[in-house]
Every structure is written in structure tokens, then in C-alpha cells.
Amino acid sequence: MTDKRSETSLPIHLFLIEVSGMDARLIGLSLERHMKGRVQLTNDLTHAQAALIDFDRRGAEQALQRLPPGMQLGVVGYALNPKEFTNKFAGIPIIGKPLNLENLWAALTRAINEPPTPSSSAAPDTPPPSALETPKTLGDSIDTEEGIELCGVFDDLPVTRTENLPEKLFFDPDDYLVGQLFRAVVKSQASQRPLAVAGLYRLIRVVLKPVPQCVTAFRETRLRPISMTQLPPATTRIVYDPGSQDLTGTEIAFATEDILWNVAAWAARGRLPLGSDPYRQVCLKSWPNFTRTFVPPHALRIAALWVRGYASPIDIASKLAIPQRYVFSFYTAAHFAGLLLYEPLALAAKTSQPDLQTPPPPVHAPPVKRPSLLARILKKLLNAV
Amino acid sequence: MRSDRLPHNKIIFSGTVGAGKSTAIAALSDVLPISTEAMASDAAAQLKKTTTVAMDYGILILQSGEKVMLYGTPGQERFNFMWDILSEGGIGLVLLINNTTPDPLHHLEKYLHAFKRFISDTAVAIGITHMDRSQMPSIIDYRSRLAHIGLSPPPAVFRVDARRRDDVAMVVKALLYTLNPGLIDA
């Protein structure tokens, strides 16, 4: 924001290179809603101050080389795994998918100030980073760019209650797919009528029988970026759905709880739904179905602890000695999946300590027979997921 | 013999006939699992041709070279004398329930009762298999039954395809974290 150039030449005209139609639409919608006046898409490269290149596309490298050499153009990369491209495209800031507007803004201002030099272009001789990487471990996705994408970068709140909660800690579910999908599920269950979320390029149907499911032709790879993107009002709507129209034959059925968990976890990015109290004690009713849902960082540890009794998200983070943002993401997903039990407020006022006494409260080193053995088995199993 | 057996680390796989215990052990084991299969008789014959009569046995070899034994119990109740023998000294129980059998919730309850003492000393994580062929009872029904039984804290219940190593590993990881939520990867 302090960048003089970006301040004097707003809006930044952004040209998309090798970005798919769906991504381009989502980026356009997000910019229109949340960065209007700051960043604007353009179809004219000569007009653009910056370009966003999808490095996951085959033609990205050639497209980068084809850019006019003397052109003062800030270039930003866009990739599912930015680490894969940092060596190959050294000097070009790369943001992860799906789009995070704050990251985009930071990368754009940086790129405009430091346009790529000739040496910044592709270096095909560099060995692929994947060849140098060590095998994945449990903590791999934590505190990396992907971990940040999934759980944000917020600092911890004070352990004791504070009234001044930062606004950015919360998000309005109605701005995201999760709000509309959750409403469709609730309405459908209340009315016992089949409903669907329409307005995206595929329907998401809510089916009640024989088991509550959501049926859609969206694959998870598509559902995830849509879930993470803020949708302009009226993008989606809930419609009555008799179920036989517009079937593509490629629909997948997700358990309602699983899909709500996923879209909420993807939208959360370390935040809580508006109106949540991070100091209020809740209890996890049951483990999420982790074989079929997205598993955020630390999720298994959080679940194992939270099913034992009432505790606030702050308490859970403190007991596990992990950043609160991971617990907030978990909380948000569990909230929309219907897996949380809320301690009555009257009771909450009386209790100041987490109620994890019955069964016994776990601590960092609870009395288990062979903790080191368990850790070693766990390490062995990590590559399986 | 006993002194040889005590240092062994064991994870026990139990559950109904045809739930996929042998398959799950094969999916996870680092060596070719040993199985004691025989032609199925009585009710088991309706579900599959052969069934485990004594045990399945696989090994998880840790980086240090240490071995964790994966023991699968026979599903048929007439071999239930093996359940206590195999579970002695175990780290915890992975319980697999075949959702296509008549009244799988009853089976769940029966197995939890049979392993009650072992579970109270260790932990259990539950995998429901064959849900692609039979959607009911649902995971929610299993949770309700567990709440009714009063098992506390509620164990993990996952939909599992026993052929998928990811699924089986997730159940085992849930078991380990149930034993110790503070566990970190060593």
C-alpha cells in the first residue's frame, strides 16, 4: 500500500496470461468486488502494468518469453505449488492457488516495482525442485505458503478474553459458497424439499434420501477455488430442484457433512465465521470423516483433544501449543459441518477454565505407555496421506 | 516365549466377517502378510469364499528398523478365543465393520463389548467398510449408537475402503492421536 507507483497509477491494469476461463472469471469477480479501483483486468497487454501468468499451464514459459523485451511490465506467477517454480522463475513473485487477494496485491506492487530482468525468465537447466525435495512429512503443509493459504497468517489472540477482536479475524459466510450451501441444506432439511445451489456453472444439489448428500459435477479441484473465493452478491441462489434436469452423468455424491466441512475449511483461512466467540467453550461431538474430507494442518490432534470435552478454540491452541489460526480453521469447518456442541452461555459465564477434566485432560505429554513409539509409527504412516 | 513376545508392538485389527481386516493389513504391511485362510463355512460362506481362522499378520517397519506387528483377528465368533490372545499387549484396536451385513450396528456394539477391557486400557478407532454397496446405516447412525453406548471420548468413525492405504493409515493415525493428542511427528 505504501508503494508510490501503485498509488499514483491506480487502478493497476492486470493482464491474464494462460489463465483458464473459469479462473479468469473468478479472479474478475473477486477483483470487481473487493479491489475495485485498485486492480482491474484488461484485455490489452499494451495497456497493462502487470501480468498474471498461470505457471501450471504448459504454455506459461513460452508466453513469458514472448513478452515484449523492453516492456515495463510487472509479472506475477500463479501456481498450485509456488515452490515448484521459485527456482525456475527466480525473481518473479509467485502466489498460490486459489487466489488470495492480499497476496495478489502484495505481489503486484512488488512486481511493478521490480519488473523481471532477462535472467528472471525460465531457467530450464535447473533441476526440478521436486527431485531435491525430501519426502513429505506431517508438518510439510504447515507454515509453508500452502499452509498460509489454507490457514492464513494471523497472530495469536491473548489467552485471556479481550473485547478488541480484530475485524479481519472474522469472515461473513454469505460472501462465500459455504454460506449459501449451508442455507440450502438447512432449508432443504426443514422443508423436506430437494433444493440446489444454482448460479455457478454446475449445480450443487441437496439430496435428503436415503442419506443426506450433496450431488454435483464439480470435482474437488474446482470446488476448492470456488469455496475460497468471495462471490459477489446474487452470484448464487437457492432453487427448487426436482433432480432430473441438467444431469451430466458425471455427478459425484458427497455426504452433506463432508462437503460442508470442505467448503468451510477452504473458506476459513484461519478465520472464524462472523458472530463466533473464540473464547466460548465448545465440544466436538464426533470426529469428522477424515478419510473423505480435507484435513487441515493439525486437524487430527485438534479432533482428538476436542472430543474429550468443552474448551474454547484459544484453549485448544494453547494446550496443543499450535498457532490459533489452525484451530480457528478447524472450528469454522466443524461449525458448518454441524459437529460442534456449544456450551450454554449461562454455564459458560460460570466456568473460566476448559472443561476437559472428564475424561482426564490431555496435556502435552499425557501418560501413555509408549509415546515415542506412537510418534515413530505416526511418522511411518505420514507418507500414506 | 512370553519374554520374547512382550517387547513386540502390536496394533489389533478386528471386526465383522468380510469387513476387510486381511485387506487392510495387506494395504499397510511392509511385508507380504501372513494369513490363515480356510474355506468359509456357515454364514461367512455367504459373504466370501475363504475366511481367516486364526489370524492375519503383517509388519510395519519403522525407520529405526523397529517392527510394529499388525494382527488381524478372525471375524467369526467361534474363533473369539483368539481375540484376547492376539490383543494382549496391543497398542490399540482398529475395528472394521462391514456395512453390508445384517444389523451392522449390533455388530459394532458386540465387538466393543468383547474388547471392552482392552479398549479401556488403550483406544479404538473405527472404520466402516463397503459403504459404497450399502449406505445405511450412515456414519451418523454409528455415532448415535456410540453415544448411546456411552463410549467416551467418542472414537473416530471413518468411511473406509480397506484396499486404500490412505484410508487404513488414517484410521491408525486417529487411533494414535486418540492415545495421545499431543503427539507430534518424531
PDB file of C-alpha atoms in Angstrom, chain A residues 46-219:
ATOM      1  CA  THR A  46      -0.066  -2.669 -24.069  1.00  0.00           C
ATOM      2  CA  HIS A  47      -2.409  -1.128 -21.527  1.00  0.00           C
ATOM      3  CA  ALA A  48      -1.315  -3.388 -18.687  1.00  0.00           C
ATOM      4  CA  GLN A  49       1.048  -2.539 -15.863  1.00  0.00           C
ATOM      5  CA  ALA A  50       1.146  -6.116 -14.661  1.00  0.00           C
ATOM      6  CA  ALA A  51       0.524  -9.624 -15.898  1.00  0.00           C
ATOM      7  CA  LEU A  52      -0.578 -12.707 -14.017  1.00  0.00           C
ATOM      8  CA  ILE A  53       0.737 -15.936 -15.542  1.00  0.00           C
ATOM      9  CA  ASP A  54      -0.616 -19.351 -14.633  1.00  0.00           C
ATOM     10  CA  PHE A  55       2.587 -21.364 -14.262  1.00  0.00           C
ATOM     11  CA  ASP A  56       0.651 -24.621 -14.069  1.00  0.00           C
ATOM     12  CA  ARG A  57      -0.236 -24.308 -17.742  1.00  0.00           C
ATOM     13  CA  ARG A  58       2.055 -25.806 -20.345  1.00  0.00           C
ATOM     14  CA  GLY A  59       2.328 -22.662 -22.404  1.00  0.00           C
ATOM     15  CA  ALA A  60       3.295 -20.414 -19.493  1.00  0.00           C
ATOM     16  CA  GLU A  61       7.024 -20.492 -20.123  1.00  0.00           C
ATOM     17  CA  GLN A  62       6.695 -19.682 -23.817  1.00  0.00           C
ATOM     18  CA  ALA A  63       4.187 -16.952 -23.047  1.00  0.00           C
ATOM     19  CA  LEU A  64       6.648 -15.395 -20.622  1.00  0.00           C
ATOM     20  CA  GLN A  65       9.407 -15.471 -23.237  1.00  0.00           C
ATOM     21  CA  ARG A  66       7.100 -13.878 -25.805  1.00  0.00           C
ATOM     22  CA  LEU A  67       6.522 -10.784 -23.674  1.00  0.00           C
ATOM     23  CA  PRO A  68       7.988  -7.692 -25.406  1.00  0.00           C
ATOM     24  CA  PRO A  69      11.534  -7.295 -24.014  1.00  0.00           C
ATOM     25  CA  GLY A  70      11.522  -3.559 -23.360  1.00  0.00           C
ATOM     26  CA  MET A  71       8.118  -3.535 -21.759  1.00  0.00           C
ATOM     27  CA  GLN A  72       7.873  -2.276 -18.185  1.00  0.00           C
ATOM     28  CA  LEU A  73       5.511  -4.970 -17.025  1.00  0.00           C
ATOM     29  CA  GLY A  74       5.287  -6.391 -13.548  1.00  0.00           C
ATOM     30  CA  VAL A  75       4.919 -10.152 -13.772  1.00  0.00           C
ATOM     31  CA  VAL A  76       3.301 -12.298 -11.114  1.00  0.00           C
ATOM     32  CA  GLY A  77       3.156 -16.079 -11.235  1.00  0.00           C
ATOM     33  CA  TYR A  78       0.140 -18.098 -10.160  1.00  0.00           C
ATOM     34  CA  ALA A  79       0.524 -21.768  -9.292  1.00  0.00           C
ATOM     35  CA  LEU A  80      -0.910 -24.541  -7.161  1.00  0.00           C
ATOM     36  CA  ASN A  81       2.505 -25.145  -5.654  1.00  0.00           C
ATOM     37  CA  PRO A  82       4.575 -21.975  -5.964  1.00  0.00           C
ATOM     38  CA  LYS A  83       7.651 -23.696  -4.524  1.00  0.00           C
ATOM     39  CA  GLU A  84       7.918 -25.778  -7.671  1.00  0.00           C
ATOM     40  CA  PHE A  85       8.588 -22.680  -9.738  1.00  0.00           C
ATOM     41  CA  THR A  86      10.669 -20.450  -7.484  1.00  0.00           C
ATOM     42  CA  ASN A  87      13.963 -21.688  -8.949  1.00  0.00           C
ATOM     43  CA  LYS A  88      12.737 -21.823 -12.497  1.00  0.00           C
ATOM     44  CA  PHE A  89      11.313 -18.310 -12.456  1.00  0.00           C
ATOM     45  CA  ALA A  90      13.650 -16.655  -9.982  1.00  0.00           C
ATOM     46  CA  GLY A  91      12.812 -13.030  -9.298  1.00  0.00           C
ATOM     47  CA  ILE A  92       9.147 -13.381 -10.193  1.00  0.00           C
ATOM     48  CA  PRO A  93       6.795 -13.306  -7.228  1.00  0.00           C
ATOM     49  CA  ILE A  94       4.514 -16.324  -7.325  1.00  0.00           C
ATOM     50  CA  ILE A  95       1.253 -16.596  -5.454  1.00  0.00           C
ATOM     51  CA  GLY A  96      -0.523 -19.821  -4.667  1.00  0.00           C
ATOM     52  CA  LYS A  97      -3.872 -21.027  -5.885  1.00  0.00           C
ATOM     53  CA  PRO A  98      -6.601 -20.374  -5.129  1.00  0.00           C
ATOM     54  CA  LEU A  99      -6.479 -16.615  -5.250  1.00  0.00           C
ATOM     55  CA  ASN A 100      -5.838 -14.669  -2.086  1.00  0.00           C
ATOM     56  CA  LEU A 101      -6.390 -11.006  -2.802  1.00  0.00           C
ATOM     57  CA  GLU A 102      -3.985  -9.746  -0.152  1.00  0.00           C
ATOM     58  CA  ASN A 103      -1.225 -11.909  -1.578  1.00  0.00           C
ATOM     59  CA  LEU A 104      -2.093 -10.758  -5.086  1.00  0.00           C
ATOM     60  CA  TRP A 105      -1.886  -7.123  -4.058  1.00  0.00           C
ATOM     61  CA  ALA A 106       1.474  -7.596  -2.336  1.00  0.00           C
ATOM     62  CA  ALA A 107       2.858  -9.497  -5.312  1.00  0.00           C
ATOM     63  CA  LEU A 108       1.578  -6.963  -7.832  1.00  0.00           C
ATOM     64  CA  THR A 109       3.079  -3.978  -6.051  1.00  0.00           C
ATOM     65  CA  ARG A 110       6.360  -5.837  -5.718  1.00  0.00           C
ATOM     66  CA  ALA A 111       6.354  -6.943  -9.354  1.00  0.00           C
ATOM     67  CA  ILE A 112       5.574  -3.467 -10.655  1.00  0.00           C
ATOM     68  CA  ASN A 113       8.458  -2.023  -8.667  1.00  0.00           C
ATOM     69  CA  GLU A 114      10.809  -4.797  -9.710  1.00  0.00           C
ATOM     70  CA  PRO A 115       9.936  -5.928 -13.235  1.00  0.00           C
ATOM     71  CA  PRO A 116      11.644  -9.192 -14.201  1.00  0.00           C
ATOM     72  CA  THR A 117      15.125  -8.911 -15.640  1.00  0.00           C
ATOM     73  CA  PRO A 118      16.178 -11.140 -18.558  1.00  0.00           C
ATOM     74  CA  SER A 119      17.778 -13.513 -16.088  1.00  0.00           C
ATOM     75  CA  SER A 120      14.456 -13.849 -14.324  1.00  0.00           C
ATOM     76  CA  SER A 121      12.960 -15.802 -17.150  1.00  0.00           C
ATOM     77  CA  ALA A 122      12.789 -19.518 -17.222  1.00  0.00           C
ATOM     78  CA  ALA A 123      15.960 -21.429 -16.389  1.00  0.00           C
ATOM     79  CA  PRO A 124      15.325 -24.864 -17.845  1.00  0.00           C
ATOM     80  CA  ASP A 125      18.695 -26.246 -16.772  1.00  0.00           C
ATOM     81  CA  THR A 126      17.808 -26.021 -13.120  1.00  0.00           C
ATOM     82  CA  PRO A 127      16.936 -29.452 -11.800  1.00  0.00           C
ATOM     83  CA  PRO A 128      13.286 -29.728 -10.890  1.00  0.00           C
ATOM     84  CA  PRO A 129      12.844 -28.875  -7.213  1.00  0.00           C
ATOM     85  CA  SER A 130      10.776 -31.980  -6.754  1.00  0.00           C
ATOM     86  CA  ALA A 131      13.906 -34.032  -7.361  1.00  0.00           C
ATOM     87  CA  LEU A 132      15.628 -32.299  -4.477  1.00  0.00           C
ATOM     88  CA  GLU A 133      12.742 -32.382  -2.063  1.00  0.00           C
ATOM     89  CA  THR A 134      12.708 -34.713   0.853  1.00  0.00           C
ATOM     90  CA  PRO A 135       9.695 -36.945   1.349  1.00  0.00           C
ATOM     91  CA  LYS A 136       6.603 -35.324   2.727  1.00  0.00           C
ATOM     92  CA  THR A 137       6.104 -35.196   6.447  1.00  0.00           C
ATOM     93  CA  LEU A 138       3.127 -34.288   8.563  1.00  0.00           C
ATOM     94  CA  GLY A 139       4.322 -30.754   9.021  1.00  0.00           C
ATOM     95  CA  ASP A 140       5.001 -30.145   5.365  1.00  0.00           C
ATOM     96  CA  SER A 141       1.943 -28.089   4.709  1.00  0.00           C
ATOM     97  CA  ILE A 142       2.285 -26.126   7.908  1.00  0.00           C
ATOM     98  CA  ASP A 143       3.794 -22.649   7.792  1.00  0.00           C
ATOM     99  CA  THR A 144       4.651 -23.078   4.123  1.00  0.00           C
ATOM    100  CA  GLU A 145       2.926 -20.963   1.514  1.00  0.00           C
ATOM    101  CA  GLU A 146       0.263 -23.626   1.157  1.00  0.00           C
ATOM    102  CA  GLY A 147      -0.233 -23.691   4.913  1.00  0.00           C
ATOM    103  CA  ILE A 148      -0.605 -19.937   4.850  1.00  0.00           C
ATOM    104  CA  GLU A 149      -3.105 -20.185   2.006  1.00  0.00           C
ATOM    105  CA  LEU A 150      -5.149 -22.662   3.989  1.00  0.00           C
ATOM    106  CA  CYS A 151      -4.913 -21.182   7.450  1.00  0.00           C
ATOM    107  CA  GLY A 152      -3.823 -17.580   6.990  1.00  0.00           C
ATOM    108  CA  VAL A 153      -1.122 -15.711   8.842  1.00  0.00           C
ATOM    109  CA  PHE A 154      -2.969 -14.134  11.761  1.00  0.00           C
ATOM    110  CA  ASP A 155      -1.159 -13.624  15.017  1.00  0.00           C
ATOM    111  CA  ASP A 156      -2.499 -15.285  18.120  1.00  0.00           C
ATOM    112  CA  LEU A 157      -5.057 -13.538  20.299  1.00  0.00           C
ATOM    113  CA  PRO A 158      -4.386 -13.068  24.001  1.00  0.00           C
ATOM    114  CA  VAL A 159      -5.160 -16.170  26.027  1.00  0.00           C
ATOM    115  CA  THR A 160      -7.392 -14.171  28.348  1.00  0.00           C
ATOM    116  CA  ARG A 161     -10.534 -12.644  26.922  1.00  0.00           C
ATOM    117  CA  THR A 162     -10.170  -9.389  25.081  1.00  0.00           C
ATOM    118  CA  GLU A 163     -13.021  -7.309  23.723  1.00  0.00           C
ATOM    119  CA  ASN A 164     -10.975  -5.830  20.912  1.00  0.00           C
ATOM    120  CA  LEU A 165     -11.010  -8.676  18.464  1.00  0.00           C
ATOM    121  CA  PRO A 166      -9.503  -7.773  15.098  1.00  0.00           C
ATOM    122  CA  GLU A 167     -12.101  -7.410  12.383  1.00  0.00           C
ATOM    123  CA  LYS A 168     -10.059  -9.456   9.945  1.00  0.00           C
ATOM    124  CA  LEU A 169     -10.368 -12.462  12.247  1.00  0.00           C
ATOM    125  CA  PHE A 170     -13.931 -12.913  11.020  1.00  0.00           C
ATOM    126  CA  PHE A 171     -15.497 -13.532   7.665  1.00  0.00           C
ATOM    127  CA  ASP A 172     -19.065 -13.331   6.507  1.00  0.00           C
ATOM    128  CA  PRO A 173     -20.116 -16.786   5.269  1.00  0.00           C
ATOM    129  CA  ASP A 174     -22.620 -15.115   2.966  1.00  0.00           C
ATOM    130  CA  ASP A 175     -19.720 -13.826   0.897  1.00  0.00           C
ATOM    131  CA  TYR A 176     -18.639 -17.401   0.199  1.00  0.00           C
ATOM    132  CA  LEU A 177     -20.135 -20.567  -1.193  1.00  0.00           C
ATOM    133  CA  VAL A 178     -20.319 -22.077   2.288  1.00  0.00           C
ATOM    134  CA  GLY A 179     -22.977 -19.585   3.422  1.00  0.00           C
ATOM    135  CA  GLN A 180     -25.299 -20.375   0.554  1.00  0.00           C
ATOM    136  CA  LEU A 181     -24.702 -24.132   0.636  1.00  0.00           C
ATOM    137  CA  PHE A 182     -25.273 -24.265   4.379  1.00  0.00           C
ATOM    138  CA  ARG A 183     -28.515 -22.328   3.950  1.00  0.00           C
ATOM    139  CA  ALA A 184     -29.641 -24.677   1.174  1.00  0.00           C
ATOM    140  CA  VAL A 185     -29.008 -27.720   3.361  1.00  0.00           C
ATOM    141  CA  VAL A 186     -30.859 -26.235   6.335  1.00  0.00           C
ATOM    142  CA  LYS A 187     -33.794 -25.125   4.176  1.00  0.00           C
ATOM    143  CA  SER A 188     -33.967 -28.446   2.425  1.00  0.00           C
ATOM    144  CA  GLN A 189     -33.989 -30.357   5.683  1.00  0.00           C
ATOM    145  CA  ALA A 190     -36.605 -28.067   7.196  1.00  0.00           C
ATOM    146  CA  SER A 191     -38.922 -28.195   4.191  1.00  0.00           C
ATOM    147  CA  GLN A 192     -38.058 -31.776   3.157  1.00  0.00           C
ATOM    148  CA  ARG A 193     -37.825 -30.496  -0.421  1.00  0.00           C
ATOM    149  CA  PRO A 194     -34.926 -31.075  -2.803  1.00  0.00           C
ATOM    150  CA  LEU A 195     -33.090 -27.805  -3.331  1.00  0.00           C
ATOM    151  CA  ALA A 196     -29.956 -26.812  -5.197  1.00  0.00           C
ATOM    152  CA  VAL A 197     -27.407 -24.044  -5.233  1.00  0.00           C
ATOM    153  CA  ALA A 198     -27.525 -22.529  -8.719  1.00  0.00           C
ATOM    154  CA  GLY A 199     -25.605 -19.736 -10.356  1.00  0.00           C
ATOM    155  CA  LEU A 200     -22.233 -21.398 -10.664  1.00  0.00           C
ATOM    156  CA  TYR A 201     -21.534 -23.296 -13.810  1.00  0.00           C
ATOM    157  CA  ARG A 202     -22.573 -26.523 -12.130  1.00  0.00           C
ATOM    158  CA  LEU A 203     -25.455 -27.139  -9.753  1.00  0.00           C
ATOM    159  CA  ILE A 204     -24.890 -28.387  -6.231  1.00  0.00           C
ATOM    160  CA  ARG A 205     -27.934 -30.445  -5.361  1.00  0.00           C
ATOM    161  CA  VAL A 206     -29.057 -31.225  -1.849  1.00  0.00           C
ATOM    162  CA  VAL A 207     -30.425 -34.744  -1.635  1.00  0.00           C
ATOM    163  CA  LEU A 208     -32.129 -35.882   1.556  1.00  0.00           C
ATOM    164  CA  LYS A 209     -32.662 -39.602   0.972  1.00  0.00           C
ATOM    165  CA  PRO A 210     -31.552 -42.252   1.586  1.00  0.00           C
ATOM    166  CA  VAL A 211     -28.828 -40.270   3.361  1.00  0.00           C
ATOM    167  CA  PRO A 212     -28.201 -36.518   3.302  1.00  0.00           C
ATOM    168  CA  GLN A 213     -25.909 -35.839   0.353  1.00  0.00           C
ATOM    169  CA  CYS A 214     -24.872 -33.090  -1.977  1.00  0.00           C
ATOM    170  CA  VAL A 215     -24.618 -34.141  -5.593  1.00  0.00           C
ATOM    171  CA  THR A 216     -22.586 -32.116  -8.027  1.00  0.00           C
ATOM    172  CA  ALA A 217     -20.462 -32.403 -11.142  1.00  0.00           C
ATOM    173  CA  PHE A 218     -17.856 -30.166  -9.519  1.00  0.00           C
ATOM    174  CA  ARG A 219     -14.641 -32.012  -8.778  1.00  0.00           C
TER     175      ARG A 219
END
